[in-house]
mmCIF file of C-alpha atoms in Angstrom:
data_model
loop_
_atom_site.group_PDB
_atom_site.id
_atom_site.type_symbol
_atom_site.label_atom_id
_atom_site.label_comp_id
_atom_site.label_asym_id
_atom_site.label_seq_id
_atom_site.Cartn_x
_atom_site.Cartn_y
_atom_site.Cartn_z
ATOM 1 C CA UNK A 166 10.983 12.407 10.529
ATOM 2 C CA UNK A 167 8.300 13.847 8.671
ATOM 3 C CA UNK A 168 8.502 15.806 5.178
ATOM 4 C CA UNK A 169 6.467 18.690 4.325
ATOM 5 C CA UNK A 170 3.599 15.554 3.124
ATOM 6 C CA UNK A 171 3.932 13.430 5.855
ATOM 7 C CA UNK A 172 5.718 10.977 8.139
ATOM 8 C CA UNK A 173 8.913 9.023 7.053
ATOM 9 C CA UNK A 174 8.784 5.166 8.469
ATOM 10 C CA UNK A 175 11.716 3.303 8.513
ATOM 11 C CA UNK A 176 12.415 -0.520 8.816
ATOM 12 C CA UNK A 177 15.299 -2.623 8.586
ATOM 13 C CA UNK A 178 15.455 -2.283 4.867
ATOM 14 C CA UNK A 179 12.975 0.251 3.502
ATOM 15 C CA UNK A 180 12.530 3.533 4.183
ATOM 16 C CA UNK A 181 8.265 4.644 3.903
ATOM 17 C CA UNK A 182 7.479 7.687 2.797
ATOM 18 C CA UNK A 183 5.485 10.520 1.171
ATOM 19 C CA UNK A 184 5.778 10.134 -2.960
ATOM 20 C CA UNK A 185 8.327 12.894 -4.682
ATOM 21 C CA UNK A 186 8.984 13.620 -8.271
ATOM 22 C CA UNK A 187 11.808 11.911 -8.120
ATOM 23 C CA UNK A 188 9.661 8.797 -7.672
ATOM 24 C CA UNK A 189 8.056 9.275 -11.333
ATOM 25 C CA UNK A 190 9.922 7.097 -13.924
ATOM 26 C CA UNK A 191 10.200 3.890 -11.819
ATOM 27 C CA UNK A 192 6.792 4.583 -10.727
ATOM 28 C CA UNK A 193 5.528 4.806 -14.234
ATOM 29 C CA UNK A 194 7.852 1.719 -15.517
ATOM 30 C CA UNK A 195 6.062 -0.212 -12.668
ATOM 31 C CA UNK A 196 2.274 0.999 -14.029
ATOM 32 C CA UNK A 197 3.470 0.094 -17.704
ATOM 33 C CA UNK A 198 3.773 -3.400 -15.997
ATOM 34 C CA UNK A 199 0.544 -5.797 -17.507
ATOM 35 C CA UNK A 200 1.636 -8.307 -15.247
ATOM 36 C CA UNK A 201 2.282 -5.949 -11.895
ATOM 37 C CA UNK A 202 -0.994 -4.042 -12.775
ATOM 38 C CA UNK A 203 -3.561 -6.396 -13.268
ATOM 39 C CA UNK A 204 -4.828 -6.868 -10.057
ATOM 40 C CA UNK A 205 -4.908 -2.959 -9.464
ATOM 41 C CA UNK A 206 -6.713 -1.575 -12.704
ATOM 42 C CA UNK A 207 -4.488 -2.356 -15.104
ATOM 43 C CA UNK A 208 -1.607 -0.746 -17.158
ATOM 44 C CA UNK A 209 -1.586 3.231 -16.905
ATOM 45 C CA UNK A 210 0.119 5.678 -19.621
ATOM 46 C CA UNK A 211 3.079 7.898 -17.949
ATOM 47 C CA UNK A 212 -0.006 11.138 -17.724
ATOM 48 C CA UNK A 213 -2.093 8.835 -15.652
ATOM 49 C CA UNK A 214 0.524 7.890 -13.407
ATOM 50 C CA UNK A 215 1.560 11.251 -13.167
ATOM 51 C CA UNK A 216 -2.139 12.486 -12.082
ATOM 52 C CA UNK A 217 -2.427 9.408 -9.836
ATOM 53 C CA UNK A 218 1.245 10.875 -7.970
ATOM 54 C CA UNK A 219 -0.166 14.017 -7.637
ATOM 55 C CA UNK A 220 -3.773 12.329 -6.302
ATOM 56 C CA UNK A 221 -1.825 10.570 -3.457
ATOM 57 C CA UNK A 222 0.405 13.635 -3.088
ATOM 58 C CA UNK A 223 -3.159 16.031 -2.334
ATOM 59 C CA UNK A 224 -4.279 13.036 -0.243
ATOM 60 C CA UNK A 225 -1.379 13.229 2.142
ATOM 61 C CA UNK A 226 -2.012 17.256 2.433
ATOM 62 C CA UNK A 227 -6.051 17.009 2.461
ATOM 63 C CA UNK A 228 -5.880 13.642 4.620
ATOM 64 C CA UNK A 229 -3.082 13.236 6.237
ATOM 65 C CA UNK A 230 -2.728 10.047 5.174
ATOM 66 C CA UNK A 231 -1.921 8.179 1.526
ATOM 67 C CA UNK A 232 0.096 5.997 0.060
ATOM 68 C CA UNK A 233 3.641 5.755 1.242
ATOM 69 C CA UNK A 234 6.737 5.134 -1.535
ATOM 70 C CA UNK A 235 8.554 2.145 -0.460
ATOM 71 C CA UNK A 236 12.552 2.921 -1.257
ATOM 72 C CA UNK A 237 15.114 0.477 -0.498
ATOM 73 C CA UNK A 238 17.561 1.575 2.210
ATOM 74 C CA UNK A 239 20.731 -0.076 0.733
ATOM 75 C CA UNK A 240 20.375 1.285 -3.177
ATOM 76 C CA UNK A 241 17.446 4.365 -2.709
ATOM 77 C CA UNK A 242 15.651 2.714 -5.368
ATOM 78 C CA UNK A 243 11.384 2.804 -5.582
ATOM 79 C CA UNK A 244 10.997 -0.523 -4.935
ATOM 80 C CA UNK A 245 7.084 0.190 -4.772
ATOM 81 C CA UNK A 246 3.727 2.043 -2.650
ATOM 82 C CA UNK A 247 2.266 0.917 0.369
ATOM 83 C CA UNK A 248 -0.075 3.277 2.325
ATOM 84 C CA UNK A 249 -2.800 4.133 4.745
ATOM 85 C CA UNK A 250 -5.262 5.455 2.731
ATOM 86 C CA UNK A 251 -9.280 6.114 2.945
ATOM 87 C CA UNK A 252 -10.579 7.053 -0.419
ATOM 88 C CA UNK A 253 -13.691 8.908 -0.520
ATOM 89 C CA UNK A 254 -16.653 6.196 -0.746
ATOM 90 C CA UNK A 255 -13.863 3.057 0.077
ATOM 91 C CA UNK A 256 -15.567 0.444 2.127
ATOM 92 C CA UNK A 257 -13.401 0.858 5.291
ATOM 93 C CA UNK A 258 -9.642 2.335 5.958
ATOM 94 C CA UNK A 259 -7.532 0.343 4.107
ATOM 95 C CA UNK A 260 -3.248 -0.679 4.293
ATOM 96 C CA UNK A 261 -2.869 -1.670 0.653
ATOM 97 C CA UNK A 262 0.600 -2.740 -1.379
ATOM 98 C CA UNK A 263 1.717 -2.814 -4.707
ATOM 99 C CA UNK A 264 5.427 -4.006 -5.259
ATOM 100 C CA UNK A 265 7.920 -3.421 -8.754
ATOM 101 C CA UNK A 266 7.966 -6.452 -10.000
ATOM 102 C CA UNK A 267 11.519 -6.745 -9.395
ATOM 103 C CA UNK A 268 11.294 -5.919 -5.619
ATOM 104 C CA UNK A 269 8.907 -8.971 -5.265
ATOM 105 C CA UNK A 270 9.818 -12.232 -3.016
ATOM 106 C CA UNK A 271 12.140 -9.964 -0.759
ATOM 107 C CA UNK A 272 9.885 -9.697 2.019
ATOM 108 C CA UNK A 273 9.238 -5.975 1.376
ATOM 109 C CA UNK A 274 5.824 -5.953 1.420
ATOM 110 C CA UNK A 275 5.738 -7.694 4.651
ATOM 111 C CA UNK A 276 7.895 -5.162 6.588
ATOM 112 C CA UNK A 277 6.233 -2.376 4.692
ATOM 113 C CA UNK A 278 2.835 -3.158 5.867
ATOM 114 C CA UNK A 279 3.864 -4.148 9.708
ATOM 115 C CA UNK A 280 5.668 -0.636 9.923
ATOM 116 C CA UNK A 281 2.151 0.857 8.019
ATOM 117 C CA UNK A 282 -0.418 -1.088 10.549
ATOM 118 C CA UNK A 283 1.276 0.326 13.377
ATOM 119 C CA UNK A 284 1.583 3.628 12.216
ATOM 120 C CA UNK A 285 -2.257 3.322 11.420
ATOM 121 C CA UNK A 286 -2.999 2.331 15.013
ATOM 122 C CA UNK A 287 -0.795 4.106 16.698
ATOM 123 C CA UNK A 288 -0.418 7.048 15.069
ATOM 124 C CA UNK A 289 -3.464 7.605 13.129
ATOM 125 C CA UNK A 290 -5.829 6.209 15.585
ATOM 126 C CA UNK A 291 -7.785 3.686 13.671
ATOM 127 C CA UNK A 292 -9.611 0.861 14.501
ATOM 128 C CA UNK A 293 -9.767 -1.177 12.119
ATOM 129 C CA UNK A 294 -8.091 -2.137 8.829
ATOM 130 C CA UNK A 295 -8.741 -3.888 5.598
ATOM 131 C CA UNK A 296 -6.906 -4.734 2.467
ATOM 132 C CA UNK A 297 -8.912 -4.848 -0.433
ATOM 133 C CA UNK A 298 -7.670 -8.064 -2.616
ATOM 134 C CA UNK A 299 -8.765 -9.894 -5.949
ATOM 135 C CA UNK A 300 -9.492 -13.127 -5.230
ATOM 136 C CA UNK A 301 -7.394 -14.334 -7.720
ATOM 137 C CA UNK A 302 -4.464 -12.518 -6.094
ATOM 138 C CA UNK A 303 -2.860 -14.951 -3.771
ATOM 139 C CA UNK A 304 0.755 -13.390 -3.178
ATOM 140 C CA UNK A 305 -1.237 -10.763 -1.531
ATOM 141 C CA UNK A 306 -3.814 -12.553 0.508
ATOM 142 C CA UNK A 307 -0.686 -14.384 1.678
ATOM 143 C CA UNK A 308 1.156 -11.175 3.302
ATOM 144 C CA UNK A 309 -2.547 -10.314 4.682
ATOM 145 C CA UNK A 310 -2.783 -13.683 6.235
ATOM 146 C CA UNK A 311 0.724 -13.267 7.330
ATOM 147 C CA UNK A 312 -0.265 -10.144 9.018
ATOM 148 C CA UNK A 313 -2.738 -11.752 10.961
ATOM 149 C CA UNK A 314 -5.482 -10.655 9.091
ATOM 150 C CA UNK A 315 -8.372 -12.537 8.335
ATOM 151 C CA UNK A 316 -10.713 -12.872 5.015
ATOM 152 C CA UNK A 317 -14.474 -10.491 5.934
ATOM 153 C CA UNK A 318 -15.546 -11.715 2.336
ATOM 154 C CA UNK A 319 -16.516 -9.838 -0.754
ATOM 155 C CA UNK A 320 -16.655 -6.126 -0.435
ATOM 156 C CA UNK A 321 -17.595 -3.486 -3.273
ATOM 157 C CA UNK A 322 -15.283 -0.825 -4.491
ATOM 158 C CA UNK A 323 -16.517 2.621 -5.792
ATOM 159 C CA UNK A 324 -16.739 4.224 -9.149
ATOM 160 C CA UNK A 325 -14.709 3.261 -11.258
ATOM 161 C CA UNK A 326 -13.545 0.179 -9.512
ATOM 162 C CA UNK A 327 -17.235 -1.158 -9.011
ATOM 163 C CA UNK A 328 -16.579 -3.380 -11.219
ATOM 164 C CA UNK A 329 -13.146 -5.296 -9.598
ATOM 165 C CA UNK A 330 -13.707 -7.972 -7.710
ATOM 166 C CA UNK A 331 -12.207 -7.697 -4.006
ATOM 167 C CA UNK A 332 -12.438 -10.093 -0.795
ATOM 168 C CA UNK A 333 -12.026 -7.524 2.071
ATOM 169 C CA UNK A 334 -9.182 -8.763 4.411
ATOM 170 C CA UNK A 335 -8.980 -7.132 7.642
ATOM 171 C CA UNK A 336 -8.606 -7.066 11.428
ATOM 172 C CA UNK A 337 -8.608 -4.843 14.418
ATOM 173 C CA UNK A 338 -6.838 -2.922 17.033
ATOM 174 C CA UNK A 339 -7.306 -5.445 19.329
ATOM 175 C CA UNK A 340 -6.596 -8.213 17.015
ATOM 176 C CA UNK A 341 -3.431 -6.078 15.531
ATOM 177 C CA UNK A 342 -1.876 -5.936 19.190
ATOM 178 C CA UNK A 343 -2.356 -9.529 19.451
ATOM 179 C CA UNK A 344 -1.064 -10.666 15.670
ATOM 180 C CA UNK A 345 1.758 -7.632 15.698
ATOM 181 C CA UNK A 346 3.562 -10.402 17.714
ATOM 182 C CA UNK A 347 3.397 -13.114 15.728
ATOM 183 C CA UNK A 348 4.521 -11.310 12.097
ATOM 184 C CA UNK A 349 8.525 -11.806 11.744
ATOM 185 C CA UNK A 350 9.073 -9.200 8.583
ATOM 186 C CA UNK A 351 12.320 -9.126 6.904
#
């Protein structure tokens, strides 16, 4: 299924698609989050969350690709973003995942990202992925390990996030259709 953005994924639970306007106030109560936020610049005010919808939204039309909103299957609810995206000046093409706090330790990010890597591979034909993760951000680095993927090192972010630190998890096509295997989401 595909909206007038982009594709629709589904899972088991989640459905994995384009951001809408109806996506706005749980998006925004997730980005008003200090805890949530921190290891993805921070807390945003409801007009920069707006202009970072409508960034994603123009990335999806320009690109093709972006981040996907993660909605649960059972309630409909924004349970978070997950996406293929490739950010002009990003150090490689990247499946990142940021979770509601209260859809956290459900496994979502996990299915969200398996569903994402092979839509990345299959569908959009890449090679290669990478997450780009704080070091200090271990829920994460554990879903990337889960996926198979392994830690590159330090990487360096673009203006304005030049100054974040990241580790650059990652791993291949090759390595994808060898891990996809392994990963038991849900």
């Amino acid at each position: 299924m595909t909206s007038d953005l982009g594709p629709t994924l589904e899972t088991a639970r989640l459905i994995l698609r384009p951001p809408s306007h109806d996506d706005f106030p749980r998006w925004a109560d997730f980005m008003s989050d200090p805890e949530t936020t921190r290891f993805i610049g921070g807390v945003q005010s409801k007009h920069e969350v707006w202009r970072a919808i409508a960034s994603i939204a123009g990335m999806w039309a320009l690109q093709g690709e972006g981040m996907f909103s993660v909605i649960e299957k059972s309630t409909g609810i924004w349970q978070g973003r997950i996406g293929p995206l490739h950010p002009y000046g990003w150090p490689g093409r990247e499946i990142g995942w940021s979770l509601h706090r209260d859809a956290t330790g459900k496994g979502y990010a996990l299915e969200a990202a398996v569903a994402t890597m092979d839509y990345a591979f299959e569908r959009l034909g890449w090679t290669d992925v990478i997450h780009c993760i704080d070091p200090d951000n271990l829920p994460s680095a554990a879903v990337a390990r889960r996926l198979g993927s392994t830690n590159r090192g330090p990487g360096v972010l673009p203006p304005p996030f030049q100054d974040h630190a990241v580790d650059l998890w990652g791993q291949t096509r090759a390595e994808w259709a060898v891990n996809r295997n392994a990963v038991q989401p849900g």
